[in-house]
Amino acid sequence: MENIELFKQLYKAYLLCSKGKRKKPQTIKFEKNLEQNLLLLCDELINRSYKPSPYSVFIVNKPVKREIFAANFRDRVIHHFLIQRINPLFESVFITDSYACRKGKGTLFGVKRIFDHIYNCSHKYTKECYVLKLDISGFFMSISREILLAKVLNFVELNYLKKDKSLIQYLCTTIILTNPVEEAIRLVNSKNWDGLPKNKSLFYSKTGHGLPIGNLTSQVFANFYMHYFDSFVKDELKIKYYGRYVDDFIICSNDKKILKRLIPKIKNKLLNDLKLELHPKKIYLQHYKKGVQFLGTYLKPGRVYIGNQTKGNFYSKNHKFTKIENTTISTQNDILAVVNSYLGLMRHFSSYKIRKRQVLKLLKSSKSSFYSFNGFLKISKKRS
């Protein structure tokens, strides 16, 4: 790749990386000497001297307790640069029913697909249909970096036809083989890790295993890693009704015995080829009429309900908002953003009573500054 073209691609990656994060300290620092920083990255890529900076690691507690490894801003620019180059090729081979971290897919798409799978498998709820839901134990922490790299490099060699192939192979190798734990900087006290299962932490991963949750590359590479399992399910097992979101996947069949026989086949495939293990306590096999939880929702015949965790979080946030006596403009904007975010999600599911109850509760609170319209799908600020 010509140096000028490389600079242009890095600048494009910087724009993507900084979108919505222009006020972040690392972004501001990088932008102060933007041209110089991008030229330095250019030189490091050309000379193959690029080395990722140490990760910053912390714990988040919502929606569940999770360990996050955050890459330095300059490294995130490189991540965007790489993904822009290779993700279109990945997308060309991914199945439709892989939902995570994909343009035009996501949770709502995944929920609708599984809902439709159950509907079609049961012949419009007129025939027997069973749902098998499985989960991988400590997924991101268990990914073999060696297996992932071998698969990525082989794929790039066969499918990537641009002149900068050697650069792409170099970056894939550098990023995948980087051990995120080395020199990692903990931003919070180690006590924050109390209660986090060991299989959810990179600090306890096997040598050569684990990708840092929080990286764009990790999300895309994880999808690519599981693509080989997706192909196994669709092409070898000949499963028609299947869908996966990261490590959470569902299979539907008219025959319960078929689903039972699939479990050991799936278990062996994951373990032997990808070094992944099924979570022994998260194997769900039930008749479709009993419902199934998936991606924060509860799927029942003809209806999709919002999940208890999402409802609980909404109730908690809304309750705090109703206790605020004097709201500033900034506080009002925060309330508006949070509540409308939940309402925007819930509008896709059977949630009218929940929306109505929570919105009225907020509007009736002392000195409420909001009003609602159109079936409690949104709140707006009152004009002063």
Short mmCIF file of C-alpha atoms in Angstrom, two decimals, residues 9-279:
data_model
loop_
_atom_site.label_atom_id
_atom_site.label_comp_id
_atom_site.label_asym_id
_atom_site.label_seq_id
_atom_site.Cartn_x
_atom_site.Cartn_y
_atom_site.Cartn_z
CA GLN A 9 -6.99 4.66 5.68
CA LEU A 10 -5.66 5.38 9.17
CA TYR A 11 -7.36 8.78 9.15
CA LYS A 12 -10.64 7.10 8.21
CA ALA A 13 -10.11 4.62 11.04
CA TYR A 14 -9.46 7.51 13.44
CA LEU A 15 -12.78 9.14 12.45
CA LEU A 16 -14.64 5.91 13.12
CA CYS A 17 -12.81 5.41 16.40
CA SER A 18 -13.49 8.93 17.68
CA LYS A 19 -17.17 8.98 16.73
CA GLY A 20 -19.17 9.80 19.85
CA LYS A 21 -15.97 9.92 21.95
CA ARG A 22 -14.49 13.31 21.06
CA LYS A 23 -14.63 14.47 24.69
CA LYS A 24 -12.79 11.45 26.08
CA PRO A 25 -9.32 12.30 27.52
CA GLN A 26 -7.47 9.80 25.30
CA THR A 27 -9.24 11.11 22.19
CA ILE A 28 -8.40 14.71 23.05
CA LYS A 29 -4.77 13.80 23.70
CA PHE A 30 -4.49 11.95 20.37
CA GLU A 31 -6.14 14.82 18.45
CA LYS A 32 -3.75 17.44 19.82
CA ASN A 33 -1.06 16.03 17.54
CA LEU A 34 -3.32 14.19 15.14
CA GLU A 35 -1.19 14.30 12.02
CA GLN A 36 1.98 13.42 13.89
CA ASN A 37 0.30 10.50 15.67
CA LEU A 38 -1.11 9.11 12.45
CA LEU A 39 2.25 9.47 10.69
CA LEU A 40 3.91 7.64 13.58
CA LEU A 41 1.41 4.80 13.21
CA CYS A 42 2.12 4.76 9.48
CA ASP A 43 5.84 4.36 10.12
CA GLU A 44 5.27 1.60 12.69
CA LEU A 45 3.07 -0.34 10.28
CA ILE A 46 5.46 0.07 7.35
CA ASN A 47 8.46 -0.94 9.48
CA ARG A 48 6.46 -3.69 11.23
CA SER A 49 7.43 -2.20 14.58
CA TYR A 50 3.89 -1.57 15.89
CA LYS A 51 3.36 -2.86 19.42
CA PRO A 52 0.05 -2.54 21.33
CA SER A 53 0.14 -0.46 24.51
CA PRO A 54 -0.74 -2.02 27.88
CA TYR A 55 -4.46 -2.46 28.50
CA SER A 56 -6.48 -0.67 31.17
CA VAL A 57 -8.71 -3.09 33.03
CA PHE A 58 -11.77 -2.49 35.20
CA ILE A 59 -15.04 -4.07 36.30
CA VAL A 60 -18.58 -3.14 35.24
CA ASN A 61 -21.60 -4.37 37.18
CA LYS A 62 -24.46 -3.64 34.77
CA PRO A 63 -26.19 -5.49 33.24
CA VAL A 64 -24.00 -8.23 34.76
CA LYS A 65 -20.61 -8.19 36.48
CA ARG A 66 -17.92 -8.28 33.81
CA GLU A 67 -14.23 -7.65 33.36
CA ILE A 68 -13.31 -5.11 30.67
CA PHE A 69 -9.88 -4.68 29.09
CA ALA A 70 -9.75 -1.28 27.37
CA ALA A 71 -7.19 -0.66 24.65
CA ASN A 72 -5.35 2.62 24.26
CA PHE A 73 -6.91 5.02 21.72
CA ARG A 74 -4.05 4.62 19.21
CA ASP A 75 -4.55 0.86 19.36
CA ARG A 76 -8.27 1.25 18.77
CA VAL A 77 -7.44 3.24 15.62
CA ILE A 78 -5.42 0.23 14.44
CA HIS A 79 -8.31 -2.08 15.33
CA HIS A 80 -10.71 -0.06 13.19
CA PHE A 81 -8.19 0.05 10.36
CA LEU A 82 -7.83 -3.74 10.39
CA ILE A 83 -11.53 -4.53 10.73
CA GLN A 84 -12.41 -2.18 7.87
CA ARG A 85 -10.05 -4.22 5.69
CA ILE A 86 -11.07 -7.77 6.59
CA ASN A 87 -14.60 -7.67 7.96
CA PRO A 88 -16.28 -7.48 4.51
CA LEU A 89 -14.62 -10.81 3.69
CA PHE A 90 -15.76 -12.32 6.98
CA GLU A 91 -19.30 -11.09 6.33
CA SER A 92 -19.33 -12.77 2.94
CA VAL A 93 -19.06 -16.22 4.58
CA PHE A 94 -21.01 -15.69 7.83
CA ILE A 95 -24.44 -17.29 8.05
CA THR A 96 -27.56 -15.13 8.40
CA ASP A 97 -28.25 -16.46 11.87
CA SER A 98 -25.11 -15.12 13.48
CA TYR A 99 -26.36 -11.93 15.11
CA ALA A 100 -23.67 -10.28 17.25
CA CYS A 101 -21.59 -7.25 16.23
CA ARG A 102 -22.87 -7.21 12.66
CA LYS A 103 -24.35 -4.34 10.67
CA GLY A 104 -28.07 -4.87 10.14
CA LYS A 105 -28.20 -7.62 12.76
CA GLY A 106 -28.03 -7.30 16.56
CA THR A 107 -30.32 -8.28 19.43
CA LEU A 108 -33.65 -7.22 17.93
CA PHE A 109 -32.87 -9.02 14.69
CA GLY A 110 -31.80 -12.11 16.64
CA VAL A 111 -34.94 -12.17 18.77
CA LYS A 112 -37.16 -11.84 15.69
CA ARG A 113 -35.29 -14.64 13.88
CA ILE A 114 -35.63 -17.06 16.80
CA PHE A 115 -39.29 -16.07 17.19
CA ASP A 116 -39.81 -16.85 13.49
CA HIS A 117 -37.86 -20.12 13.77
CA ILE A 118 -40.20 -21.32 16.51
CA TYR A 119 -43.24 -20.15 14.57
CA ASN A 120 -42.13 -21.94 11.39
CA CYS A 121 -40.82 -25.07 13.12
CA SER A 122 -44.14 -25.48 14.94
CA HIS A 123 -46.06 -24.86 11.68
CA LYS A 124 -47.76 -21.75 13.05
CA TYR A 125 -48.08 -23.29 16.55
CA THR A 126 -50.03 -26.31 15.27
CA LYS A 127 -47.37 -29.03 15.65
CA GLU A 128 -44.85 -30.22 18.21
CA CYS A 129 -41.71 -28.10 18.51
CA TYR A 130 -38.90 -28.20 21.06
CA VAL A 131 -36.27 -25.60 21.81
CA LEU A 132 -32.67 -26.42 22.76
CA LYS A 133 -30.69 -23.52 24.20
CA LEU A 134 -26.98 -23.88 24.96
CA ASP A 135 -24.26 -21.63 26.31
CA ILE A 136 -20.45 -21.77 26.23
CA SER A 137 -18.62 -21.56 29.54
CA GLY A 138 -16.30 -18.54 29.83
CA PHE A 139 -16.38 -17.98 26.08
CA PHE A 140 -14.01 -15.03 25.52
CA MET A 141 -11.64 -16.29 28.21
CA SER A 142 -11.47 -19.74 26.57
CA ILE A 143 -10.75 -18.84 22.94
CA SER A 144 -7.45 -20.34 21.82
CA ARG A 145 -5.37 -17.56 20.30
CA GLU A 146 -3.26 -20.13 18.44
CA ILE A 147 -6.27 -21.80 16.80
CA LEU A 148 -7.86 -18.43 16.03
CA LEU A 149 -4.68 -17.10 14.43
CA ALA A 150 -4.22 -20.20 12.27
CA LYS A 151 -7.79 -19.94 10.98
CA VAL A 152 -7.54 -16.18 10.35
CA LEU A 153 -4.20 -16.39 8.53
CA ASN A 154 -5.41 -19.25 6.37
CA PHE A 155 -8.59 -17.34 5.52
CA VAL A 156 -6.67 -14.14 4.69
CA GLU A 157 -4.19 -16.06 2.53
CA LEU A 158 -6.99 -17.64 0.49
CA ASN A 159 -9.42 -14.72 0.30
CA TYR A 160 -7.64 -11.39 0.75
CA LEU A 161 -6.51 -10.19 -2.69
CA LYS A 162 -5.29 -6.62 -2.03
CA LYS A 163 -1.66 -5.56 -2.18
CA ASP A 164 -1.36 -4.99 1.58
CA LYS A 165 -1.97 -8.67 2.43
CA SER A 166 1.33 -8.99 4.32
CA LEU A 167 0.41 -5.97 6.48
CA ILE A 168 -2.99 -7.49 7.29
CA GLN A 169 -1.35 -10.80 8.22
CA TYR A 170 1.16 -8.94 10.39
CA LEU A 171 -1.56 -7.02 12.25
CA CYS A 172 -3.72 -10.11 12.76
CA THR A 173 -0.73 -11.91 14.22
CA THR A 174 0.29 -9.00 16.45
CA ILE A 175 -3.19 -8.31 17.83
CA ILE A 176 -4.30 -11.92 18.31
CA LEU A 177 -1.10 -13.10 19.99
CA THR A 178 -0.90 -10.13 22.35
CA ASN A 179 -1.46 -11.29 25.92
CA PRO A 180 -3.76 -8.59 27.35
CA VAL A 181 -2.84 -9.44 30.94
CA GLU A 182 0.83 -8.52 30.50
CA GLU A 183 1.48 -5.07 31.98
CA ALA A 184 -2.29 -4.49 32.31
CA ILE A 185 -3.17 -1.46 34.42
CA ARG A 186 -6.01 -1.98 36.91
CA LEU A 187 -8.09 1.19 37.09
CA VAL A 188 -10.04 0.00 40.15
CA ASN A 189 -9.19 -1.76 43.40
CA SER A 190 -8.66 -5.52 43.10
CA LYS A 191 -11.55 -6.03 45.55
CA ASN A 192 -13.88 -5.11 42.67
CA TRP A 193 -13.10 -8.56 41.24
CA ASP A 194 -14.68 -10.22 44.31
CA GLY A 195 -17.63 -12.33 43.18
CA LEU A 196 -16.52 -12.53 39.55
CA PRO A 197 -16.17 -16.23 38.56
CA LYS A 198 -12.65 -17.23 37.54
CA ASN A 199 -13.88 -18.38 34.12
CA LYS A 200 -14.98 -14.77 33.51
CA SER A 201 -11.54 -13.27 34.06
CA LEU A 202 -8.52 -13.23 31.75
CA PHE A 203 -6.28 -13.28 34.80
CA TYR A 204 -7.27 -16.94 35.28
CA SER A 205 -7.32 -18.02 31.62
CA LYS A 206 -5.14 -20.87 30.40
CA THR A 207 -1.85 -19.87 28.77
CA GLY A 208 -2.48 -18.77 25.19
CA HIS A 209 -6.23 -18.44 25.71
CA GLY A 210 -8.56 -15.48 25.93
CA LEU A 211 -9.53 -12.31 24.05
CA PRO A 212 -10.16 -8.99 25.83
CA ILE A 213 -13.84 -8.09 26.06
CA GLY A 214 -14.20 -4.50 24.88
CA ASN A 215 -12.10 -4.65 21.72
CA LEU A 216 -13.75 -4.31 18.32
CA THR A 217 -11.29 -6.92 17.06
CA SER A 218 -12.29 -9.32 19.83
CA GLN A 219 -15.96 -9.14 18.86
CA VAL A 220 -15.25 -9.70 15.17
CA PHE A 221 -12.62 -12.41 15.71
CA ALA A 222 -14.95 -14.20 18.14
CA ASN A 223 -17.63 -14.27 15.43
CA PHE A 224 -15.07 -15.61 12.98
CA TYR A 225 -13.95 -18.25 15.50
CA MET A 226 -17.53 -19.46 15.92
CA HIS A 227 -18.19 -19.32 12.17
CA TYR A 228 -16.66 -22.79 11.89
CA PHE A 229 -19.13 -24.06 14.46
CA ASP A 230 -22.00 -22.33 12.64
CA SER A 231 -20.97 -24.11 9.44
CA PHE A 232 -20.83 -27.42 11.28
CA VAL A 233 -24.38 -26.97 12.59
CA LYS A 234 -25.81 -25.89 9.25
CA ASP A 235 -23.82 -28.02 6.80
CA GLU A 236 -22.95 -31.20 8.70
CA LEU A 237 -25.75 -31.49 11.25
CA LYS A 238 -28.23 -30.11 8.68
CA ILE A 239 -30.02 -27.97 11.25
CA LYS A 240 -32.58 -25.65 9.68
CA TYR A 241 -33.71 -23.68 12.72
CA TYR A 242 -30.59 -22.35 14.41
CA GLY A 243 -29.40 -18.97 15.69
CA ARG A 244 -26.42 -17.69 17.68
CA TYR A 245 -25.56 -14.48 19.51
CA VAL A 246 -21.89 -14.66 20.63
CA ASP A 247 -21.86 -17.81 22.82
CA ASP A 248 -25.61 -18.15 23.29
CA PHE A 249 -27.34 -20.32 20.69
CA ILE A 250 -30.70 -21.95 20.04
CA ILE A 251 -31.83 -24.91 17.93
CA CYS A 252 -35.46 -25.84 17.22
CA SER A 253 -36.81 -29.22 16.13
CA ASN A 254 -40.08 -31.15 15.98
CA ASP A 255 -38.36 -34.12 17.63
CA LYS A 256 -37.09 -33.86 21.21
CA LYS A 257 -34.94 -36.98 20.80
CA ILE A 258 -33.06 -35.41 17.90
CA LEU A 259 -32.16 -32.42 20.06
CA LYS A 260 -30.97 -34.69 22.88
CA ARG A 261 -28.70 -36.56 20.48
CA LEU A 262 -27.27 -33.27 19.23
CA ILE A 263 -25.90 -32.24 22.64
CA PRO A 264 -22.93 -34.67 22.77
CA LYS A 265 -22.13 -33.99 19.09
CA ILE A 266 -22.05 -30.25 19.73
CA LYS A 267 -20.07 -30.73 22.94
CA ASN A 268 -17.40 -32.80 21.18
CA LYS A 269 -17.15 -30.43 18.21
CA LEU A 270 -16.62 -27.39 20.41
CA LEU A 271 -14.09 -29.13 22.64
CA ASN A 272 -12.07 -30.91 19.96
CA ASP A 273 -11.92 -28.19 17.32
CA LEU A 274 -12.21 -24.93 19.27
CA LYS A 275 -11.20 -25.88 22.86
CA LEU A 276 -14.53 -24.57 24.15
CA GLU A 277 -16.82 -26.21 26.71
CA LEU A 278 -20.59 -26.15 27.02
CA HIS A 279 -21.81 -24.67 30.28
#
